[in-house]
Amino acid sequence: MYRYDQYDQAMVDARVEEFRDQARRRLEGKLTEDQFKPLRLMNGLYLQLHAYMLRVAIPYGTLDARQLEMLADIADKYDRGYGHFTTRQNIQYNWIKLDDCADALADLATVEMHAIQTSGNCIRNISSDHFAGAAADEVVDPRPYAELMRQWSSFHPEFTYLPRKFKIAVIASEKDRAAMRLHDIGVRIVQRDGAIGAEFYAGGGMGRTPMIAPLIRDFVPIDQFITYAEACLRVYNRYGRRDNKYKARIKILVHELGAAEYIRQVEEEFAHMLSVGVEPPREELERIKAFFAPPPFVSSEVETQSLSTMLEANGGQGSAFGQWVRRNTHAHKAPGYVSAVISLKPAGGIPGDATSEQMRVVARLAREYSFDELRVMHTQNLLLPHVAIADLPAVWQALDAAGLGAANMDTIEDIIACPGLDYCSLANARSIPLAQRISERFAETGRTEVVGELKLKISGCINACGHHHAGHIGILGVDKKGTENYQLSLGGSEAEDVSLAKITGPGFDEDGVIAAVEKVTDVYLASRAEGERFLDTYRRIGMEPFKEALYG
Amino acid sequence: MGNARDLGTSPDEVQFRFRDDEPVDHAAVTVDSCCDQTNATAVRIEPGDDARVLLPFLDRLALVEVNFPVFGDGRGYSAARILREAGYTGELRAVGDVLIDQLSHMRRCGFDSFAPDKRLDEEDAMRAFATWENVYQRAADARRTIADKRHEA
């Protein structure tokens, strides 16, 4: 994985000192809170309902054991012994003191980590496919391109006071495991006639006005990659709306101009930028790529084991271990290996939370069984990207002992939920207790396994941090005359078959929405054809049968 | 339409200047006026103005002021780079709600003088200008980037 050189390290160290100085000037009264706010946001410090929250970047979701151990130490030292992994491959600490923040950032810098631009109206942490570097179906590893963007977007002098926040995802497979088209800019690295280039999508997003990003260029030659991104950002910085914060995201600009006009403006700026020469030297991408060379996989057939042989020797498909292997492992490009998902969604638990002890267990497993590599998934889970099939029993036993063995990836228990009213000052309703009750209920009744793949996503307000627009089932918490009310929606997807969910009708109270989720799964089970997921059945039969069951 | 004499900052209001030439000491005109008046040598850009309409007149301009009515409106950063990219070599002055923590980025975008509404602490400002010993991106200041340094022969 990528390693800082003296330059990267000096940049992060300089940032820590800059923030220390800003905090000092704030305390001395030289900065007003209004002036300080964007500065602390750009260092990941966000004021929530009860305390400051610190959001630490995990660029393109990749980290090693030493880094995860530091995240655990920070949870113990400055927070309450746990952290919360987010939908954009970051980690949040919910109980940070302002006075401790610079020290926490300095600790992070010792392991090549930071909280730079994890909030604020700037280019945020670049996210990627969590299976990058491991997936059997990728064209190339997308992370070198994401790292190139990380450097370009860090402390960008022109794009630090954008109209609104700006999120970029970079993937390199037909399959989309990063909600790429629901980002301000989505990039898919592609190969055409043997040459690598980038497909660009712009103007996607969730929030109160969800939009799927249209394709704006089908091939940007890779040696013009940064230049094209710069052109996209400049058009947005100049013409994105600044009169209304709710209409300031690039999706509104692209929508109001029309994709064709936005494309025309970007192309004009792009042609100009090419003449200016902003692209990093070609050798830089090659330098970065070398860091992402595949680990030394054991490739001889004698030493690699097939999944079925290994399962047979370990209790078979039906055992708890067998179910975990079937649910939580993903095909790997190297024979004899899989990627193993570590669920942070125990039934009845808080989605995405991990204790410092759990983080240390995972770090140890990464070191022992996954070439010292880990990933944070946008589904708020962790991942061991490169596990030899023969090692799976040992990995699972250790996970299970640490309360991390839930076999529920992509099931209804694998809920994405925002922090909601338990933490967030923007929220209208609680998300976490609802997620806990739903996963508990489906686990108890044994429904989870019967229903199979079903992505349920919960947001506690219309800002949609819980991705409810993209849920096969989405739940949106609203405030209805002072009481929490939940709107149900169906048919969303953040994947390559991207779509936005539609609202079923009037909302429900907390008990009511849990019953409603069960009812829509009843409709699915009664109507599904062979091999259909919930989403497929919904798309085939439409909203009516579900409405009928809910309100009829 | 304000009084033309009221528009723009005077040399006295400039707190930091990274040029050796004599500053323009007459008022600036609006972008619209600049396009109509063939003798204007100082102009003031507001956030909503298109800096590119000035490109035909760059030869006769000695001062371009870019106004930041609120520091969070970042359009002026693009305006500055656009002018520098087009070869403008005159004074480029950031005026208005210009604060310590924006100075280093403004400098990178091509600003070479600063007239903040409220005078800034000199020491804090000097520290801010020097924050970044190295930079990742190519910008208007023509500094060699980190990637350039990594790969120099």
XYZ file of C-alpha atoms in Angstrom:
705
model
C 0.000 0.000 0.000
C 0.950 3.625 -0.315
C 3.676 4.963 1.970
C 4.401 8.608 2.678
C 7.745 9.965 1.638
C 9.293 12.969 3.376
C 7.097 15.315 1.354
C 3.776 13.684 2.233
C 4.830 13.493 5.864
C 5.879 17.142 5.916
C 2.514 18.192 4.446
C 0.566 16.365 7.137
C 2.869 17.626 9.884
C 2.529 21.196 8.586
C -1.222 20.803 8.686
C -1.179 19.715 12.316
C 0.887 22.776 13.241
C -1.386 25.023 11.196
C -4.402 23.669 13.053
C -2.698 24.087 16.420
C -2.072 27.708 15.508
C -5.673 28.183 14.378
C -6.989 26.739 17.632
C -4.668 29.094 19.537
C -5.929 32.123 17.604
C -9.500 31.013 18.234
C -8.828 30.824 21.970
C -7.111 34.222 21.898
C -10.181 35.674 20.251
C -8.370 36.499 16.993
C -10.755 34.238 15.094
C -14.512 34.388 15.508
C -16.433 31.107 15.649
C -17.733 31.885 12.139
C -14.183 32.292 10.893
C -12.927 29.247 12.773
C -15.733 26.945 11.727
C -14.622 26.208 8.135
C -11.051 25.774 9.359
C -11.931 23.183 11.955
C -14.281 21.491 9.488
C -11.447 21.145 6.997
C -9.574 19.360 9.776
C -12.431 16.986 10.386
C -13.815 18.620 13.525
C -17.565 18.887 13.422
C -19.891 20.070 16.174
C -22.622 17.551 16.919
C -25.483 17.503 19.370
C -23.510 16.711 22.517
C -19.856 17.175 21.644
C -17.301 17.622 18.900
C -16.938 14.797 16.426
C -13.607 14.096 14.744
C -13.760 12.466 11.327
C -10.525 10.808 10.263
C -9.853 10.081 6.602
C -9.029 6.591 5.440
C -8.097 7.368 1.827
C -9.811 4.945 -0.571
C -10.563 2.807 2.483
C -7.118 1.232 2.720
C -5.159 0.922 5.951
C -2.727 -1.389 7.677
C -2.631 -2.985 11.114
C -0.451 -0.288 12.623
C -2.922 2.366 11.510
C -5.957 0.510 12.827
C -4.164 0.059 16.138
C -3.615 3.805 16.258
C -7.318 4.335 15.591
C -7.990 2.035 18.536
C -5.522 3.950 20.715
C -7.176 7.244 19.804
C -10.562 5.790 20.735
C -9.166 4.915 24.164
C -7.100 8.038 24.706
C -9.423 10.775 23.478
C -12.847 9.163 23.163
C -14.912 6.499 24.884
C -13.212 3.380 23.621
C -14.981 3.016 20.305
C -15.216 4.510 16.844
C -17.797 4.629 14.090
C -16.957 3.692 10.495
C -18.811 5.761 7.932
C -20.274 5.333 4.451
C -17.360 7.217 2.937
C -14.642 5.001 4.348
C -13.845 7.345 7.219
C -13.953 6.784 10.959
C -15.698 9.147 13.360
C -15.100 9.699 17.037
C -18.129 11.145 18.724
C -16.802 12.497 21.996
C -13.682 14.501 21.213
C -12.663 17.567 23.230
C -11.542 20.628 21.288
C -8.443 20.892 23.459
C -7.363 17.350 22.538
C -7.923 17.667 18.840
C -4.486 18.883 17.758
C -2.855 16.142 19.852
C -5.074 13.495 18.263
C -4.143 14.828 14.819
C -0.469 14.715 15.759
C -0.852 11.083 16.878
C -2.511 10.264 13.565
C 0.312 11.915 11.643
C 2.779 9.465 13.211
C 1.071 6.664 11.273
C 0.583 8.608 8.025
C -3.018 9.500 8.757
C -4.963 12.723 9.001
C -8.400 14.322 9.127
C -7.738 16.713 6.264
C -10.780 17.801 4.283
C -13.102 15.259 5.856
C -15.629 18.048 6.259
C -16.150 21.546 4.879
C -16.865 22.898 1.399
C -13.857 21.301 -0.218
C -12.874 18.096 -1.985
C -13.422 15.324 0.528
C -11.660 12.028 1.106
C -11.456 10.122 -2.185
C -13.348 6.855 -1.830
C -13.009 3.671 -3.841
C -14.097 0.086 -4.297
C -13.407 -1.724 -1.022
C -12.315 -4.796 -3.010
C -9.775 -2.745 -4.971
C -6.574 -4.669 -5.540
C -8.331 -7.947 -4.759
C -11.492 -8.176 -6.869
C -11.499 -10.771 -9.601
C -13.446 -8.407 -11.893
C -11.378 -5.222 -11.827
C -9.645 -3.793 -14.913
C -6.828 -2.408 -12.784
C -6.401 -1.498 -9.139
C -8.193 1.885 -8.918
C -6.255 3.052 -5.849
C -3.221 4.568 -7.587
C -5.596 6.869 -9.454
C -7.375 7.690 -6.192
C -4.011 8.450 -4.552
C -3.086 10.723 -7.441
C -6.367 12.534 -6.776
C -5.740 12.593 -3.041
C -2.535 14.517 -3.567
C -4.076 16.825 -6.146
C -7.079 17.602 -3.971
C -5.186 18.090 -0.687
C -4.855 21.799 0.108
C -5.903 22.711 -3.415
C -5.456 26.485 -3.499
C -8.375 27.168 -5.854
C -10.920 24.683 -4.553
C -10.942 25.129 -0.795
C -13.988 27.429 -0.688
C -16.301 25.656 -3.093
C -20.047 26.346 -3.088
C -20.508 23.122 -1.143
C -18.807 19.856 -0.222
C -17.427 17.741 -3.033
C -17.160 13.964 -2.989
C -15.261 11.850 -5.501
C -15.258 8.059 -5.882
C -12.900 6.089 -8.124
C -13.622 2.512 -9.194
C -12.298 0.195 -11.914
C -14.915 -2.535 -12.374
C -18.205 -2.875 -14.187
C -19.623 -3.670 -10.770
C -20.044 -0.568 -8.668
C -19.318 -1.180 -5.003
C -18.672 2.460 -4.135
C -21.982 4.180 -5.051
C -19.897 5.869 -7.722
C -22.772 7.504 -9.595
C -24.130 9.016 -6.411
C -21.001 11.138 -5.998
C -20.311 14.699 -7.119
C -17.785 13.154 -9.465
C -17.659 9.442 -10.132
C -14.719 7.961 -11.994
C -14.453 4.538 -13.537
C -10.997 3.575 -14.758
C -11.409 1.728 -18.056
C -9.292 0.183 -20.739
C -9.805 1.019 -24.380
C -7.647 -0.405 -27.185
C -5.080 -1.336 -24.579
C -4.900 2.177 -23.134
C -6.012 3.127 -19.645
C -8.326 6.056 -19.275
C -11.156 7.347 -17.135
C -14.889 7.524 -17.556
C -16.227 10.594 -15.732
C -19.690 11.053 -14.267
C -20.688 14.338 -12.646
C -23.558 15.685 -10.621
C -24.723 12.705 -8.634
C -25.626 12.822 -5.001
C -28.142 11.993 -2.354
C -29.265 14.611 0.135
C -32.601 16.329 -0.242
C -32.430 16.285 -4.040
C -31.094 12.875 -5.047
C -29.626 12.622 -8.536
C -27.800 9.958 -10.512
C -24.717 11.392 -12.161
C -24.817 11.473 -15.961
C -21.798 10.370 -17.978
C -19.878 13.466 -18.995
C -16.913 11.860 -20.763
C -16.411 8.268 -21.767
C -12.641 8.390 -21.985
C -10.163 10.795 -20.483
C -6.634 9.681 -21.402
C -4.859 8.854 -18.168
C -2.136 11.416 -18.752
C -4.856 14.108 -18.713
C -6.714 12.722 -15.710
C -5.976 15.472 -13.196
C -6.355 18.195 -15.826
C -9.875 17.035 -16.628
C -10.824 16.873 -12.956
C -9.461 20.378 -12.529
C -11.668 21.601 -15.372
C -14.755 19.977 -13.815
C -14.015 21.649 -10.497
C -13.275 25.056 -11.960
C -16.586 25.222 -13.795
C -18.319 24.223 -10.584
C -16.384 26.697 -8.424
C -17.259 29.543 -10.787
C -20.867 28.731 -11.526
C -22.199 26.517 -8.756
C -24.940 28.316 -6.844
C -23.945 30.164 -3.710
C -27.257 31.861 -2.955
C -28.828 28.822 -1.333
C -26.877 26.159 0.499
C -29.457 23.537 -0.420
C -28.958 24.196 -4.112
C -25.208 24.535 -4.033
C -24.059 20.996 -4.826
C -22.767 20.319 -8.331
C -25.795 18.132 -9.053
C -27.970 21.259 -9.091
C -25.578 23.035 -11.478
C -25.487 20.062 -13.841
C -29.248 19.724 -13.594
C -30.000 23.414 -14.141
C -27.525 23.842 -16.989
C -28.309 20.443 -18.445
C -25.566 17.850 -18.787
C -24.803 18.912 -22.372
C -24.090 22.516 -21.413
C -22.047 21.515 -18.375
C -20.036 19.190 -20.621
C -19.502 21.995 -23.148
C -18.170 24.316 -20.457
C -15.935 21.621 -19.004
C -14.523 20.756 -22.428
C -13.730 24.394 -23.071
C -11.997 24.721 -19.714
C -10.263 21.374 -20.257
C -8.806 22.515 -23.588
C -7.560 25.630 -21.848
C -6.128 23.748 -18.853
C -4.251 21.404 -21.190
C -2.443 24.449 -22.549
C -1.661 25.655 -19.019
C -0.114 22.335 -18.017
C -1.393 21.282 -14.601
C -0.960 17.524 -14.996
C 1.532 15.923 -12.606
C 4.552 14.386 -14.362
C 3.767 10.999 -15.873
C 6.314 9.300 -13.629
C 4.285 10.178 -10.557
C 1.511 7.734 -11.396
C 4.114 5.034 -12.017
C 5.745 5.812 -8.685
C 2.388 5.506 -6.911
C 1.479 2.301 -8.754
C 4.599 0.575 -7.441
C 3.182 0.888 -3.907
C 0.133 -1.094 -4.937
C 1.961 -4.086 -6.371
C 0.100 -7.271 -5.417
C 1.341 -8.958 -2.249
C 3.316 -12.210 -2.645
C 0.405 -14.623 -3.040
C 1.151 -18.318 -2.819
C 0.182 -19.508 -6.255
C 1.121 -23.159 -6.509
C -1.888 -25.452 -6.791
C -0.543 -27.769 -4.132
C -0.544 -25.021 -1.554
C -3.783 -23.299 -2.472
C -7.022 -24.846 -1.401
C -10.416 -24.704 -3.024
C -13.338 -23.349 -1.047
C -15.331 -26.580 -1.283
C -12.474 -28.774 -0.025
C -11.839 -26.415 2.847
C -15.545 -26.238 3.746
C -15.930 -30.000 3.694
C -13.109 -30.357 6.153
C -14.657 -27.722 8.437
C -18.255 -28.654 9.063
C -19.698 -28.107 5.581
C -21.936 -25.431 4.095
C -24.567 -25.599 6.794
C -22.338 -24.878 9.784
C -22.126 -21.394 11.250
C -18.684 -21.136 9.711
C -19.999 -22.368 6.360
C -22.707 -19.716 6.363
C -20.169 -17.027 7.124
C -17.941 -18.187 4.268
C -20.875 -18.213 1.869
C -22.180 -14.804 2.977
C -19.084 -12.833 3.840
C -16.388 -13.863 1.378
C -15.818 -12.443 -2.074
C -14.030 -13.799 -5.144
C -10.365 -12.878 -5.343
C -8.157 -12.400 -8.371
C -5.506 -14.755 -6.965
C -6.357 -18.482 -6.880
C -6.641 -19.858 -3.358
C -7.622 -16.512 -1.851
C -10.803 -14.659 -0.971
C -11.648 -11.286 0.543
C -13.370 -11.667 3.900
C -15.923 -9.172 5.142
C -15.892 -8.409 8.855
C -19.428 -7.434 9.722
C -19.846 -4.475 12.052
C -23.559 -5.268 12.108
C -24.196 -7.782 14.860
C -27.932 -8.297 15.257
C -29.123 -5.582 17.616
C -25.836 -3.680 17.392
C -25.006 -0.177 16.237
C -24.139 -0.267 12.522
C -20.509 0.638 11.896
C -19.361 0.833 15.499
C -16.250 -1.006 16.639
C -14.632 -1.017 20.054
C -10.922 -0.424 20.428
C -10.511 -4.078 21.439
C -12.291 -5.223 18.285
C -10.079 -2.965 16.199
C -7.009 -4.575 17.757
C -8.312 -8.059 17.015
C -8.914 -7.085 13.397
C -5.471 -5.492 13.156
C -3.848 -8.671 14.425
C -5.792 -10.767 11.889
C -4.742 -8.439 9.083
C -1.127 -8.811 10.056
C -1.344 -12.559 10.378
C -3.645 -13.459 7.510
C -4.040 -10.578 5.039
C -0.576 -9.256 4.205
C -1.053 -6.453 6.728
C -3.866 -4.916 4.711
C -7.341 -3.832 5.695
C -10.213 -2.009 4.110
C -13.103 0.063 5.342
C -16.226 -0.594 3.315
C -18.812 2.016 2.359
C -21.330 -0.346 3.933
C -19.732 0.431 7.323
C -17.967 -2.903 7.603
C -14.300 -3.880 7.602
C -12.556 -6.181 5.190
C -9.545 -8.464 5.112
C -8.789 -8.201 1.396
C -6.398 -11.120 0.889
C -7.112 -14.220 2.957
C -5.859 -17.676 1.938
C -8.815 -20.054 1.864
C -6.946 -22.435 4.171
C -6.778 -19.684 6.810
C -10.507 -18.959 6.865
C -11.361 -21.252 9.814
C -8.785 -19.550 12.033
C -9.911 -16.092 10.918
C -13.536 -16.873 11.576
C -12.895 -18.326 15.028
C -11.022 -15.213 16.093
C -13.722 -12.940 14.667
C -16.524 -14.908 16.261
C -14.808 -14.762 19.642
C -14.601 -10.974 19.326
C -18.275 -10.594 18.412
C -17.370 -9.911 14.793
C -18.516 -13.136 13.187
C -21.975 -12.141 11.922
C -22.674 -13.823 8.583
C -24.861 -11.105 7.170
C -23.153 -9.162 4.385
C -25.716 -7.560 2.055
C -28.631 -8.967 4.054
C -31.312 -6.981 5.830
C -29.134 -7.019 8.958
C -26.327 -5.268 7.070
C -28.057 -1.923 7.552
C -26.470 1.388 6.682
C -27.613 3.983 9.186
C -26.580 7.550 9.903
C -25.831 8.609 13.509
C -29.318 10.150 13.672
C -30.802 12.014 16.590
C -28.619 10.137 19.065
C -25.654 12.245 17.942
C -26.479 14.618 15.121
C -27.844 18.130 15.485
C -29.389 18.024 12.009
C -31.412 14.864 12.590
C -35.181 14.769 12.939
C -35.383 11.201 14.139
C -33.270 8.427 15.587
C -31.722 5.946 13.157
C -29.617 3.704 15.347
C -32.334 2.235 17.617
C -34.463 1.519 14.566
C -31.583 -0.304 12.848
C -30.971 -2.245 16.049
C -34.588 -3.319 16.347
C -34.914 -4.322 12.701
C -31.753 -6.409 12.628
C -32.689 -8.020 15.938
C -36.178 -8.821 14.718
C -35.040 -10.398 11.440
C -32.297 -12.362 13.178
C -34.761 -13.721 15.753
C -37.356 -14.794 13.234
C -34.768 -16.359 10.940
C -36.073 -14.175 8.115
C -32.667 -12.764 7.255
C -31.467 -15.935 5.598
C -34.778 -16.583 3.821
C -34.902 -13.105 2.325
C -31.274 -13.081 1.149
C -29.803 -9.942 -0.392
C -31.720 -6.898 0.784
C -30.038 -3.578 1.349
C -31.807 -1.505 3.974
C -30.634 2.060 4.561
C -31.812 4.500 7.208
C -31.370 8.272 7.371
C -32.487 10.381 10.299
C -33.154 13.450 8.154
C -33.411 14.514 4.528
C -29.676 15.074 4.235
C -29.610 11.339 3.536
C -26.303 10.401 5.173
C -27.792 6.916 5.627
C -28.273 6.610 1.829
C -31.994 5.851 2.096
C -32.529 6.916 -1.529
C -30.259 4.082 -2.605
C -31.709 1.357 -0.380
C -33.611 -1.594 -1.780
C -35.627 -0.504 1.213
C -35.014 3.029 2.425
C -36.228 4.600 5.625
C -36.250 8.341 6.198
C -36.883 9.750 9.647
C -38.887 12.964 9.721
C -40.333 15.148 12.413
C -44.094 15.065 12.373
C -45.518 17.587 14.800
C -42.846 16.847 17.360
C -42.836 13.068 17.054
C -40.522 10.842 15.060
C -42.083 9.500 11.914
C -40.554 7.208 9.326
C -41.160 7.241 5.583
C -40.613 4.017 3.742
C -39.254 3.858 0.196
C -38.504 0.990 -2.143
C -36.411 0.216 -5.179
C -33.189 2.153 -4.739
C -29.744 0.888 -5.596
C -26.269 2.361 -5.273
C -24.690 -0.327 -7.433
C -24.124 -0.610 -11.198
C -27.910 -0.936 -11.547
C -28.231 2.432 -9.811
C -31.736 3.787 -9.143
C -33.489 6.035 -6.661
C -36.042 4.627 -4.264
C -39.663 5.760 -4.362
C -41.771 6.572 -1.316
C -44.517 4.056 -0.575
C -46.965 6.551 0.949
C -47.728 7.976 4.389
C -45.111 7.374 7.081
C -45.188 5.220 10.183
C -44.181 5.442 13.809
C -41.242 3.353 14.985
C -43.204 0.158 15.632
C -45.212 0.743 12.480
C -42.212 1.026 10.207
C -40.721 -2.200 11.554
C -43.999 -3.960 10.811
C -44.029 -2.305 7.387
C -40.574 -3.655 6.573
C -41.799 -7.134 7.467
C -44.864 -6.664 5.278
C -42.880 -5.681 2.212
C -40.630 -8.698 2.700
C -43.832 -10.819 2.897
C -44.861 -9.445 -0.496
C -41.440 -10.232 -1.877
C -41.381 -13.798 -0.535
C -44.850 -14.452 -1.927
C -44.029 -13.026 -5.358
C -40.390 -13.757 -6.044
C -39.339 -15.755 -9.036
C -36.392 -18.121 -8.981
C -33.174 -16.295 -8.223
C -34.760 -12.882 -7.779
C -33.515 -10.510 -5.118
C -35.985 -8.229 -3.351
C -34.945 -5.436 -5.708
C -35.524 -7.571 -8.813
C -38.994 -8.537 -7.679
C -39.856 -4.926 -6.904
C -38.683 -3.875 -10.344
C -40.726 -6.606 -11.998
C -44.010 -6.236 -10.091
C -43.852 -2.515 -9.286
C -44.978 -0.539 -6.269
C -48.689 -1.450 -6.258
C -48.607 -4.860 -4.526
C -46.415 -3.390 -1.802
C -48.736 -0.416 -1.319
C -51.674 -2.723 -1.171
C -50.036 -4.748 1.602
C -49.059 -1.617 3.529
C -52.127 0.558 3.211
C -54.802 -1.614 1.577
C -24.095 52.727 -9.420
C -21.776 54.033 -6.679
C -19.439 56.929 -6.984
C -16.564 55.756 -9.143
C -14.098 57.394 -6.732
C -15.335 55.158 -3.952
C -14.546 51.980 -5.793
C -11.362 50.149 -5.044
C -8.700 50.336 -2.365
C -5.949 52.920 -2.065
C -2.273 51.990 -1.670
C -2.605 52.931 2.037
C -5.050 50.145 2.547
C -2.696 47.512 1.157
C -1.179 45.591 4.034
C 0.966 43.089 2.154
C 2.507 43.580 -1.256
C 4.906 41.275 -3.055
C 5.902 43.616 -5.906
C 8.456 46.359 -6.387
C 6.641 48.620 -8.864
C 4.706 51.738 -7.887
C 1.114 50.911 -6.958
C -1.712 52.464 -8.928
C -3.123 55.278 -6.868
C -6.392 56.011 -8.532
C -9.785 54.394 -8.193
C -10.762 51.179 -9.890
C -13.733 50.740 -12.199
C -16.218 47.908 -12.452
C -15.729 45.093 -14.942
C -18.529 46.509 -17.107
C -16.985 49.970 -17.142
C -13.579 48.540 -17.878
C -14.859 46.996 -21.086
C -16.327 50.355 -22.167
C -13.565 52.717 -21.039
C -10.435 52.340 -23.081
C -8.290 54.257 -20.597
C -9.057 52.374 -17.385
C -5.960 50.831 -15.812
C -7.515 49.532 -12.582
C -10.541 47.301 -12.299
C -12.403 45.547 -9.539
C -13.871 42.068 -9.947
C -16.881 41.051 -7.889
C -17.605 37.361 -7.191
C -20.276 37.121 -9.890
C -18.132 38.713 -12.612
C -16.577 36.647 -15.371
C -12.843 37.351 -15.208
C -12.496 36.210 -18.818
C -14.228 39.324 -20.202
C -11.129 41.221 -19.097
C -8.749 39.135 -21.156
C -8.731 41.471 -24.209
C -7.711 44.386 -21.950
C -4.958 42.821 -19.882
C -2.204 44.838 -21.581
C -3.510 48.122 -20.331
C -4.412 46.974 -16.815
C -1.979 47.656 -13.985
C -4.228 46.640 -11.101
C -6.967 44.078 -10.782
C -8.726 43.950 -7.453
C -10.675 40.832 -6.629
C -13.269 41.425 -3.989
C -14.140 38.836 -1.344
C -17.298 40.209 0.303
C -17.351 37.053 2.447
C -14.324 34.827 2.869
C -16.302 31.661 2.188
C -17.117 32.658 -1.393
C -14.235 31.118 -3.323
C -14.955 32.354 -6.836
C -12.171 34.917 -6.590
C -9.560 32.154 -6.458
C -10.620 30.987 -9.919
C -10.744 34.569 -11.211
C -7.169 35.121 -10.083
C -5.800 31.982 -11.676
C -7.637 32.679 -14.916
C -5.993 36.100 -15.183
C -2.535 34.732 -14.446
C -3.024 31.841 -16.864
C -3.833 34.417 -19.536
C -0.520 36.125 -18.900
C -1.600 39.047 -16.725
C 1.499 40.369 -14.932
C 0.081 43.454 -13.235
C -0.900 43.721 -9.596
C -3.547 41.289 -8.429
C -5.007 42.439 -5.145
C -7.273 40.476 -2.820
C -9.616 42.864 -1.032
C -12.482 42.544 1.416
C -12.958 39.716 3.880
C -9.382 38.521 3.528
C -8.237 36.540 6.567
C -5.048 34.917 7.808
C -5.967 31.399 6.858
C -6.728 32.218 3.240
C -3.461 34.021 2.529
C -1.321 31.085 1.448
C -3.907 29.765 -1.004
C -4.519 33.244 -2.406
C -0.823 33.660 -2.962
C -0.752 30.361 -4.862
C -3.613 31.526 -7.076
C -1.620 34.548 -8.180
C -2.512 37.306 -5.743
C 0.473 39.521 -5.013
C -1.121 42.154 -2.833
C -3.613 42.081 -0.027
C -5.895 44.788 1.326
C -7.974 43.171 4.061
C -10.974 45.048 5.461
C -9.506 44.531 8.911
C -5.767 44.741 9.354
C -4.243 41.371 10.130
C -1.736 40.482 12.809
C 1.619 40.796 11.010
C 3.269 37.883 12.729
C 0.329 35.526 12.191
C 0.173 36.586 8.562
C 3.857 35.977 7.926
C 3.521 32.540 9.470
C 0.505 31.872 7.258
C 2.297 32.891 4.048
C 5.046 30.423 4.945
C 2.761 27.515 5.931
C 3.513 25.277 2.986
C 7.142 24.573 2.337
C 6.034 22.318 -0.513
C 2.900 22.051 -2.622
C 1.069 19.265 -4.413
C -0.531 21.146 -7.299
C 0.610 23.296 -10.123
C -0.990 26.715 -9.753
C -0.389 30.335 -10.695
C 2.717 30.762 -8.579
C 4.816 28.460 -10.783
C 6.260 26.703 -7.734
C 7.756 23.302 -8.439
C 5.388 20.732 -7.054
C 6.201 17.791 -4.849
C 5.739 15.483 -7.827
C 8.109 17.635 -9.889
C 10.724 17.393 -7.164
C 10.247 13.650 -6.841
C 11.006 13.134 -10.490
C 13.569 15.756 -11.316
C 16.473 14.276 -13.184
